[in-house]
Coordinates of C-alpha atoms in Angstrom, one line a residue:
Chain A
M1 CA 179.8 1.3 133.2
K2 CA 176.4 0.6 132.3
V3 CA 174.8 2.0 129.3
S4 CA 171.8 1.1 127.3
S5 CA 170.4 2.3 123.8
Y6 CA 169.6 6.1 123.9
K7 CA 166.5 7.1 125.0
K8 CA 165.0 10.9 125.0
E9 CA 163.7 10.5 128.4
N10 CA 167.0 9.7 130.1
D11 CA 168.9 12.2 131.3
I12 CA 171.9 10.8 129.7
T13 CA 173.1 11.0 126.1
Y14 CA 176.3 9.8 124.4
S15 CA 179.3 11.3 122.3
L16 CA 180.1 8.4 119.6
G17 CA 183.8 8.5 118.5
A18 CA 187.1 10.0 119.7
T19 CA 186.6 13.6 118.1
V20 CA 183.1 14.3 119.3
T21 CA 184.0 13.0 122.8
M22 CA 187.3 14.9 123.2
E23 CA 185.1 17.9 122.4
Y24 CA 183.5 17.5 125.3
L25 CA 186.2 16.2 127.6
N26 CA 187.8 19.8 126.4
V27 CA 184.9 21.8 126.5
R28 CA 182.6 20.8 129.0
P29 CA 184.1 17.8 130.9
D30 CA 181.7 18.9 133.8
L31 CA 179.3 17.0 131.7
V32 CA 180.8 14.0 131.4
E33 CA 180.3 11.2 133.3
G34 CA 182.7 8.7 131.6
V35 CA 184.4 7.5 129.0
I36 CA 184.1 4.0 127.5
I37 CA 186.9 2.9 124.9
H38 CA 187.0 -0.1 122.5
P39 CA 189.5 -2.9 123.1
R40 CA 190.8 -1.8 119.6
F41 CA 191.2 1.6 119.9
D42 CA 194.7 2.2 118.6
S43 CA 195.5 5.9 118.7
S44 CA 197.8 6.2 121.6
D45 CA 198.0 9.8 121.4
T46 CA 194.2 10.5 121.9
M47 CA 194.2 7.6 124.6
S48 CA 196.9 9.6 126.6
K49 CA 194.9 13.0 126.3
I50 CA 191.9 11.1 127.3
N51 CA 193.7 9.6 130.4
D52 CA 195.0 13.0 131.3
I53 CA 191.7 15.0 131.6
C54 CA 189.9 11.9 132.8
S55 CA 192.4 11.5 135.5
S56 CA 192.8 15.2 136.6
R57 CA 189.1 15.5 136.9
G58 CA 188.1 12.4 138.5
I59 CA 186.4 10.9 135.4
A60 CA 185.9 7.1 135.1
V61 CA 187.5 5.7 131.8
E62 CA 186.5 2.1 130.9
V63 CA 187.8 -0.4 128.2
S64 CA 184.6 -2.6 127.1
E65 CA 183.4 -3.8 123.9
K66 CA 179.8 -4.3 124.5
P67 CA 178.4 -0.5 125.0
F68 CA 179.7 -0.3 121.4
N69 CA 177.2 -3.2 120.2
I70 CA 174.6 -1.4 121.7
L71 CA 175.2 2.3 120.6
S72 CA 177.1 2.4 117.5
K73 CA 175.7 -0.2 115.2
K74 CA 178.1 1.3 112.2
G75 CA 181.2 -0.2 113.9
N76 CA 183.3 2.9 112.9
C77 CA 183.1 4.2 116.8
F78 CA 185.8 3.8 119.4
V79 CA 185.4 6.2 122.0
I80 CA 181.9 6.9 123.8
G81 CA 181.6 9.6 126.0
V82 CA 178.6 8.8 128.6
I83 CA 177.0 12.8 128.8
R84 CA 174.7 14.3 131.5
K85 CA 171.8 16.0 129.8
Q86 CA 171.9 19.8 131.4
K87 CA 169.2 22.0 131.2
E88 CA 170.1 25.1 128.8
E89 CA 168.9 28.7 128.9
I90 CA 169.9 30.8 125.7
G91 CA 171.2 34.3 126.6
Q92 CA 170.7 37.9 124.8
G93 CA 172.5 38.1 121.6
C94 CA 172.4 37.0 118.4
H95 CA 170.4 33.3 117.4
V96 CA 169.4 30.9 115.0
V97 CA 166.2 29.6 115.7
L98 CA 164.7 26.2 114.2
V99 CA 161.1 25.4 114.0
N100 CA 160.2 22.2 113.6
P101 CA 163.3 20.5 112.6
S102 CA 162.9 17.1 111.6
D103 CA 166.4 15.4 111.4
A104 CA 168.9 15.0 113.5
G105 CA 171.9 14.9 111.0
N106 CA 170.5 18.3 109.6
M107 CA 170.5 19.9 113.3
G108 CA 173.8 18.7 113.6
T109 CA 175.1 20.2 111.1
I110 CA 173.7 23.3 111.7
I111 CA 174.9 23.6 115.3
R112 CA 178.4 23.0 113.8
T113 CA 178.1 25.7 111.3
C114 CA 176.7 28.2 114.0
A115 CA 179.9 27.4 116.4
G116 CA 181.7 27.8 113.4
F117 CA 180.2 31.3 112.8
G118 CA 180.1 32.6 116.4
I119 CA 176.5 31.9 117.2
T120 CA 176.2 30.1 120.5
D121 CA 172.6 30.2 121.0
I122 CA 170.1 28.1 119.4
A123 CA 166.3 28.1 119.9
V124 CA 164.1 25.4 119.1
V125 CA 160.6 25.3 118.4
P126 CA 158.6 22.0 118.7
P127 CA 157.7 19.3 117.2
A128 CA 161.3 19.1 116.6
V129 CA 164.0 16.4 116.6
D130 CA 165.7 15.6 120.2
M131 CA 168.7 18.2 120.5
Y132 CA 170.2 15.5 122.8
D133 CA 170.2 12.5 120.4
P134 CA 173.4 11.0 119.9
K135 CA 172.9 11.5 116.0
T136 CA 172.7 15.4 116.6
V137 CA 175.8 15.4 118.7
R138 CA 177.6 13.4 116.3
A139 CA 176.5 15.3 113.5
S140 CA 177.8 18.3 115.4
M141 CA 181.3 17.1 115.0
G142 CA 181.1 17.8 118.8
A143 CA 180.2 21.2 118.5
R144 CA 176.9 20.5 120.4
A145 CA 179.0 21.1 123.7
R146 CA 179.7 24.7 122.7
V147 CA 176.1 25.8 122.0
R148 CA 173.3 26.5 124.5
M149 CA 169.8 25.6 123.0
E150 CA 166.6 26.1 124.4
L151 CA 163.1 24.6 123.4
F152 CA 160.5 27.1 123.4
E153 CA 156.8 26.3 123.6
S154 CA 156.0 28.4 120.5
F155 CA 157.8 31.1 118.5
E156 CA 155.6 33.6 119.8
E157 CA 157.2 32.4 123.6
Y158 CA 160.7 33.0 122.0
E159 CA 159.6 36.3 120.7
K160 CA 158.4 37.4 124.2
R161 CA 161.9 36.5 125.8
F162 CA 163.6 38.3 123.2
P163 CA 161.5 41.8 122.0
G164 CA 164.7 43.3 121.0
N165 CA 165.9 40.8 118.4
H166 CA 165.6 41.5 114.6
I167 CA 163.7 38.7 113.2
Y168 CA 164.7 37.4 109.9
P169 CA 162.3 34.3 108.9
F170 CA 163.9 32.5 105.7
M171 CA 161.3 31.5 103.2
L172 CA 160.9 30.2 100.0
D173 CA 158.7 33.2 99.0
G174 CA 160.3 36.0 101.4
S175 CA 159.9 39.3 100.5
T176 CA 163.5 40.4 100.1
L177 CA 166.6 38.6 98.9
L178 CA 169.5 38.0 101.1
Q179 CA 171.9 39.9 99.3
N180 CA 169.8 42.9 99.3
T181 CA 169.0 42.9 103.1
K182 CA 171.0 44.4 105.8
I183 CA 170.9 42.2 108.8
E184 CA 170.8 44.1 112.1
S185 CA 172.1 42.7 115.5
P186 CA 171.1 41.1 117.3
F187 CA 169.2 38.9 115.0
S188 CA 167.4 36.0 114.8
L189 CA 167.9 34.2 111.6
V190 CA 164.8 31.4 111.6
F191 CA 164.3 28.5 109.7
G192 CA 161.4 26.1 109.0
N193 CA 160.9 22.2 108.5
E194 CA 163.2 20.3 105.9
A195 CA 160.0 19.6 103.5
S196 CA 157.7 22.0 104.7
G197 CA 159.3 25.3 105.3
L198 CA 158.0 27.5 107.7
P199 CA 154.2 28.2 108.1
Q200 CA 153.0 31.2 106.3
M201 CA 152.3 33.3 109.3
F202 CA 155.9 33.8 109.6
Q203 CA 155.4 36.2 106.4
K204 CA 154.1 38.8 109.4
K205 CA 157.4 38.6 111.6
G206 CA 160.1 41.0 111.2
H207 CA 161.9 40.5 107.7
P208 CA 161.3 37.6 105.5
I209 CA 164.1 36.7 103.4
R210 CA 164.4 34.9 100.3
I211 CA 167.7 32.7 99.0
E212 CA 167.1 33.2 95.3
H213 CA 167.8 29.7 93.5
T214 CA 166.7 28.4 90.1
N215 CA 163.4 26.6 89.5
N216 CA 165.7 23.6 89.1
I217 CA 165.4 22.8 92.7
D218 CA 162.3 22.6 95.0
S219 CA 164.5 24.2 97.7
L220 CA 168.2 24.3 99.0
N221 CA 169.1 21.3 101.6
L222 CA 168.3 23.2 104.9
P223 CA 171.9 23.2 106.6
T224 CA 173.0 24.5 103.0
A225 CA 170.5 27.0 103.5
A226 CA 171.3 27.7 107.2
G227 CA 175.0 28.5 106.5
I228 CA 174.5 30.6 103.5
A229 CA 172.6 32.6 105.8
V230 CA 175.0 32.6 108.8
F231 CA 177.8 33.1 106.8
E232 CA 176.1 36.5 105.2
A233 CA 174.5 37.5 108.3
T234 CA 177.8 37.4 110.4
R235 CA 180.3 37.8 107.5
S236 CA 181.6 41.3 108.9
V237 CA 181.9 40.8 112.2
F238 CA 181.4 37.7 114.3
C239 CA 178.3 38.1 116.7
S240 CA 178.9 38.5 120.5
Chain B
M1 CA 162.1 -6.2 86.0
K2 CA 165.0 -7.6 87.5
V3 CA 166.5 -5.6 90.1
S4 CA 169.7 -6.5 91.8
S5 CA 171.6 -4.6 94.3
Y6 CA 173.5 -1.6 93.3
K7 CA 177.1 -2.2 92.0
K8 CA 179.5 0.5 90.5
E9 CA 180.3 -1.8 87.6
N10 CA 176.9 -2.1 86.7
D11 CA 175.3 0.0 83.7
I12 CA 172.2 0.8 85.6
T13 CA 171.5 2.7 88.8
Y14 CA 168.3 3.6 90.7
S15 CA 166.4 6.6 91.5
L16 CA 164.7 5.8 95.0
G17 CA 161.7 7.3 95.8
A18 CA 158.7 9.3 93.8
T19 CA 160.5 12.7 94.2
V20 CA 163.8 11.6 92.5
T21 CA 162.0 9.5 89.9
M22 CA 160.0 12.0 88.9
E23 CA 162.8 14.4 88.4
Y24 CA 164.5 11.9 86.0
L25 CA 160.8 11.3 84.1
N26 CA 160.5 14.8 83.8
V27 CA 164.2 16.0 82.9
R28 CA 165.9 12.8 81.3
P29 CA 163.2 10.4 80.6
D30 CA 165.4 8.9 77.7
L31 CA 167.5 7.5 80.8
V32 CA 164.5 5.8 82.6
E33 CA 164.5 1.9 81.5
G34 CA 161.5 1.4 83.8
V35 CA 159.3 2.5 87.0
I36 CA 158.7 0.0 89.8
I37 CA 155.7 1.0 92.1
H38 CA 155.2 -0.5 95.9
P39 CA 151.9 -2.3 95.9
R40 CA 151.3 0.1 99.3
F41 CA 152.3 3.3 97.2
D42 CA 149.2 5.4 97.4
S43 CA 149.5 8.8 96.1
S44 CA 147.1 8.5 93.2
D45 CA 148.1 12.3 91.9
T46 CA 151.6 11.2 91.4
M47 CA 150.8 7.4 90.2
S48 CA 148.9 9.3 87.4
K49 CA 151.7 11.5 86.3
I50 CA 153.8 8.6 86.0
N51 CA 151.9 6.8 84.3
D52 CA 151.7 9.8 81.5
I53 CA 155.1 10.1 81.0
C54 CA 155.5 6.5 80.9
S55 CA 152.8 5.5 78.2
S56 CA 153.8 8.6 76.5
R57 CA 157.7 7.5 76.5
G58 CA 157.0 3.6 76.0
I59 CA 158.6 3.2 79.7
A60 CA 157.6 0.0 81.3
V61 CA 155.9 0.5 84.6
E62 CA 155.7 -2.3 87.2
V63 CA 154.0 -2.9 90.4
S64 CA 156.0 -5.3 92.6
E65 CA 157.3 -5.3 96.4
K66 CA 160.4 -7.5 96.0
P67 CA 162.9 -4.7 94.3
F68 CA 161.9 -2.5 97.4
N69 CA 163.4 -4.9 99.6
I70 CA 166.7 -5.5 97.6
L71 CA 167.2 -1.8 97.2
S72 CA 165.6 0.4 100.1
K73 CA 166.0 -1.0 103.2
K74 CA 165.2 1.8 105.0
G75 CA 161.3 1.4 104.0
N76 CA 160.3 4.7 103.4
C77 CA 160.3 4.3 99.2
F78 CA 157.5 3.4 97.0
V79 CA 158.8 4.4 94.0
I80 CA 162.0 3.1 92.4
G81 CA 163.3 4.3 88.6
V82 CA 165.9 2.2 86.8
I83 CA 168.0 4.6 85.4
R84 CA 170.7 3.9 82.5
K85 CA 174.3 5.4 83.2
Q86 CA 175.5 7.5 80.5
K87 CA 179.1 8.7 79.9
E88 CA 178.6 12.6 80.7
E89 CA 181.1 15.3 79.5
I90 CA 181.4 18.7 81.0
G91 CA 181.2 21.4 79.1
Q92 CA 183.0 25.2 79.1
G93 CA 181.6 27.7 81.7
C94 CA 181.6 27.5 85.6
H95 CA 182.3 24.5 87.4
V96 CA 182.5 22.9 90.9
V97 CA 185.6 20.4 91.2
L98 CA 185.2 17.8 93.5
V99 CA 189.0 16.4 94.6
N100 CA 188.5 13.1 96.5
P101 CA 184.7 13.5 97.8
S102 CA 184.2 10.4 100.0
D103 CA 180.4 10.5 101.3
A104 CA 177.7 10.0 98.6
G105 CA 175.2 12.1 100.8
N106 CA 177.4 15.0 100.8
M107 CA 178.1 14.6 96.7
G108 CA 174.6 14.6 96.5
T109 CA 173.5 17.7 98.3
I110 CA 176.4 19.6 96.3
I111 CA 174.6 18.5 93.6
R112 CA 171.4 19.9 94.9
T113 CA 173.2 23.3 95.5
C114 CA 174.8 23.6 91.9
A115 CA 171.8 23.0 90.2
G116 CA 170.1 25.4 92.5
F117 CA 172.4 28.0 91.6
G118 CA 172.8 27.3 88.2
I119 CA 176.0 25.4 87.7
T120 CA 175.6 22.2 85.4
D121 CA 178.8 21.0 85.3
I122 CA 180.8 19.1 87.9
A123 CA 184.5 17.8 87.7
V124 CA 185.2 14.7 90.0
V125 CA 188.8 14.0 90.9
P126 CA 189.5 10.4 92.2
P127 CA 189.6 8.6 94.6
A128 CA 186.1 9.6 94.6
V129 CA 183.0 8.5 95.7
D130 CA 180.6 6.9 92.9
M131 CA 178.6 9.9 91.4
Y132 CA 176.2 7.4 89.8
D133 CA 175.6 5.6 93.5
P134 CA 171.5 5.8 94.6
K135 CA 172.7 7.4 97.5
T136 CA 174.4 10.1 95.7
V137 CA 171.4 10.6 93.2
R138 CA 168.8 10.5 96.3
A139 CA 170.6 12.8 98.4
S140 CA 170.9 15.1 95.2
M141 CA 166.7 15.1 95.5
G142 CA 166.8 14.1 91.9
A143 CA 169.2 17.1 90.4
R144 CA 171.7 14.2 89.5
A145 CA 169.5 14.2 86.4
R146 CA 170.3 17.8 85.7
V147 CA 173.8 18.2 86.1
R148 CA 176.9 16.7 84.0
M149 CA 179.4 15.1 85.9
E150 CA 182.5 13.9 84.6
L151 CA 185.3 11.8 86.3
F152 CA 189.2 13.2 85.3
E153 CA 192.2 11.0 85.8
S154 CA 194.1 14.1 88.0
F155 CA 193.2 17.6 88.5
E156 CA 195.9 18.5 86.0
E157 CA 194.2 16.6 83.4
Y158 CA 191.0 18.8 84.3
E159 CA 193.3 22.0 84.0
K160 CA 194.5 21.0 80.3
R161 CA 190.8 20.9 79.2
F162 CA 189.7 24.3 80.7
P163 CA 192.8 26.3 80.5
G164 CA 190.9 29.5 80.4
N165 CA 188.8 28.9 83.8
H166 CA 189.9 30.8 87.2
I167 CA 190.8 28.4 89.9
Y168 CA 189.6 28.9 93.5
P169 CA 190.5 25.9 95.6
F170 CA 188.7 26.5 99.1
M171 CA 191.4 25.9 101.6
L172 CA 191.5 26.1 105.5
D173 CA 194.8 28.1 104.9
G174 CA 193.7 29.7 101.8
S175 CA 195.8 33.3 101.4
T176 CA 192.4 35.4 100.9
L177 CA 189.1 35.5 102.5
L178 CA 186.0 34.7 100.4
Q179 CA 184.6 38.1 101.3
N180 CA 187.4 40.0 100.0
T181 CA 187.9 37.8 96.6
K182 CA 186.3 39.0 93.3
I183 CA 185.5 35.5 91.4
E184 CA 185.9 35.9 87.9
S185 CA 184.2 33.8 85.6
P186 CA 184.4 31.3 84.3
F187 CA 185.8 29.9 87.8
S188 CA 186.3 26.9 89.0
L189 CA 185.3 26.2 92.7
V190 CA 187.7 23.4 94.0
F191 CA 186.8 21.7 97.0
G192 CA 188.8 18.8 98.7
N193 CA 188.1 15.6 100.9
E194 CA 185.8 16.1 103.9
A195 CA 188.6 15.2 106.5
S196 CA 191.8 16.0 104.7
G197 CA 190.7 19.0 102.8
L198 CA 192.9 19.8 99.4
P199 CA 196.2 19.0 99.2
Q200 CA 199.0 21.3 99.8
M201 CA 200.0 22.0 96.3
F202 CA 196.8 23.5 95.5
Q203 CA 198.4 26.5 97.9
K204 CA 199.9 27.0 94.2
K205 CA 197.3 27.0 92.2
G206 CA 195.2 30.0 91.0
H207 CA 193.6 31.9 94.2
P208 CA 193.3 29.7 97.3
I209 CA 190.2 30.9 99.6
R210 CA 189.3 30.6 103.0
I211 CA 186.0 30.7 104.5
E212 CA 186.9 32.6 107.7
H213 CA 185.5 30.7 111.0
T214 CA 186.0 30.8 114.6
N215 CA 188.6 28.1 116.2
N216 CA 185.7 26.6 117.8
I217 CA 185.3 23.8 114.7
D218 CA 187.9 22.1 112.5
S219 CA 186.0 22.9 109.7
L220 CA 182.8 23.6 108.0
N221 CA 181.0 20.6 106.9
L222 CA 181.8 20.2 103.1
P223 CA 178.3 20.7 101.4
T224 CA 177.9 23.9 103.8
A225 CA 181.0 25.2 102.4
A226 CA 180.3 24.5 99.0
G227 CA 176.9 25.8 99.5
I228 CA 178.8 29.8 101.0
A229 CA 181.2 29.1 98.0
V230 CA 178.8 29.0 95.6
F231 CA 176.3 31.2 96.6
E232 CA 179.0 33.9 96.8
A233 CA 180.4 32.9 93.4
T234 CA 176.9 33.2 91.6
R235 CA 175.2 36.0 94.0
S236 CA 175.1 38.8 91.2
V237 CA 174.5 36.8 88.0
F238 CA 173.7 32.8 87.9
C239 CA 176.7 31.8 85.7
S240 CA 175.6 30.5 82.1

């Protein structure tokens, strides 16, 4: 298989690592175009699982070292999945909305949290980090295969598509405390950029929520804030 | 100032970045041995704040490029603080306890969360990533300056020092759900390793808690789980 360093404009992305690739093989084998194994990969158990799925699905498996030099500089990766990007469209229901997310690792961690609490639709408002970036996929631990993500032109475009959703922007100066807010379904939990948060115009959208913290920090880490919010919103029932 | 690449055994660590260094200068100027400014640093506002504190405290300030080549390969850092390590001892009260944490970025993120929710004492049980690593300090966004961290030989040694604390180990197979547990102060929220969690013997310590999630993920990201737990434990009152 020929691989080249990841580019946003290509229609291929990569799952780096055995765990992440196994998630794609288990959940979305239809998107896997091939699997590359490092010559020094030594887990025969995982290897036989990969071979089983790939042979039954007609997915090519190749042992080769070179792709790892191109795609994984850290050297702690022994399995690569070649993943076809597919246009995704989110459905009705509960959503997390990321406005201007700038870090692929953070986006991946939030995807993992969403999958963990039953939210499978994530809306993204640009400018935004690439939702197919191998770093995003890897930080999600493969949960990227389990969620649908859709890029909207603007938050207004998102709102138009989901007029029945209750909007909860998370802001440092949100008017109500998270623990005092009854979050109603279907909900949209909206988070801003790591450094700058949400633009002030979100004060006028739905019910702005504040996660109260001491003055000893400027803000919570974004995936931590999103984790707290998603846990609270879904704590009684997982959203369907 | 002479700097060398960070080593765990040295009695010096480094705060990489203006925000992180400002936290040390504001909160623990007694630990700052010097500040190094990149020749291309162009925030005159921050520069004058740094100069004010350093001149009143007799802290050396130096403009030099070379230390950045040694300490900050990413190139997005324009201020370095030279920080003296100090033996820290945690006090009575509420704690987070990290057992075998393996990632400096995760440790830093958890420190930031703790500072944000009023927990200023963190116990660490080895093997553990270095609590003074510049990566830990940086991921904390400088909150490292606001907490006390102490390395214990074992969890038993920790328990002996704080016999009055209520122990809550967070485990995938914890017996009670977080939302059904009344967390009593002074509490110890205990978290295990990123990959392997807490050893099974923690089932017999205090009140093991489970953060329920779907089967679509193996586990939550560690700082996300810790964030949810700390938020829940402190949601009514900040712990003092």
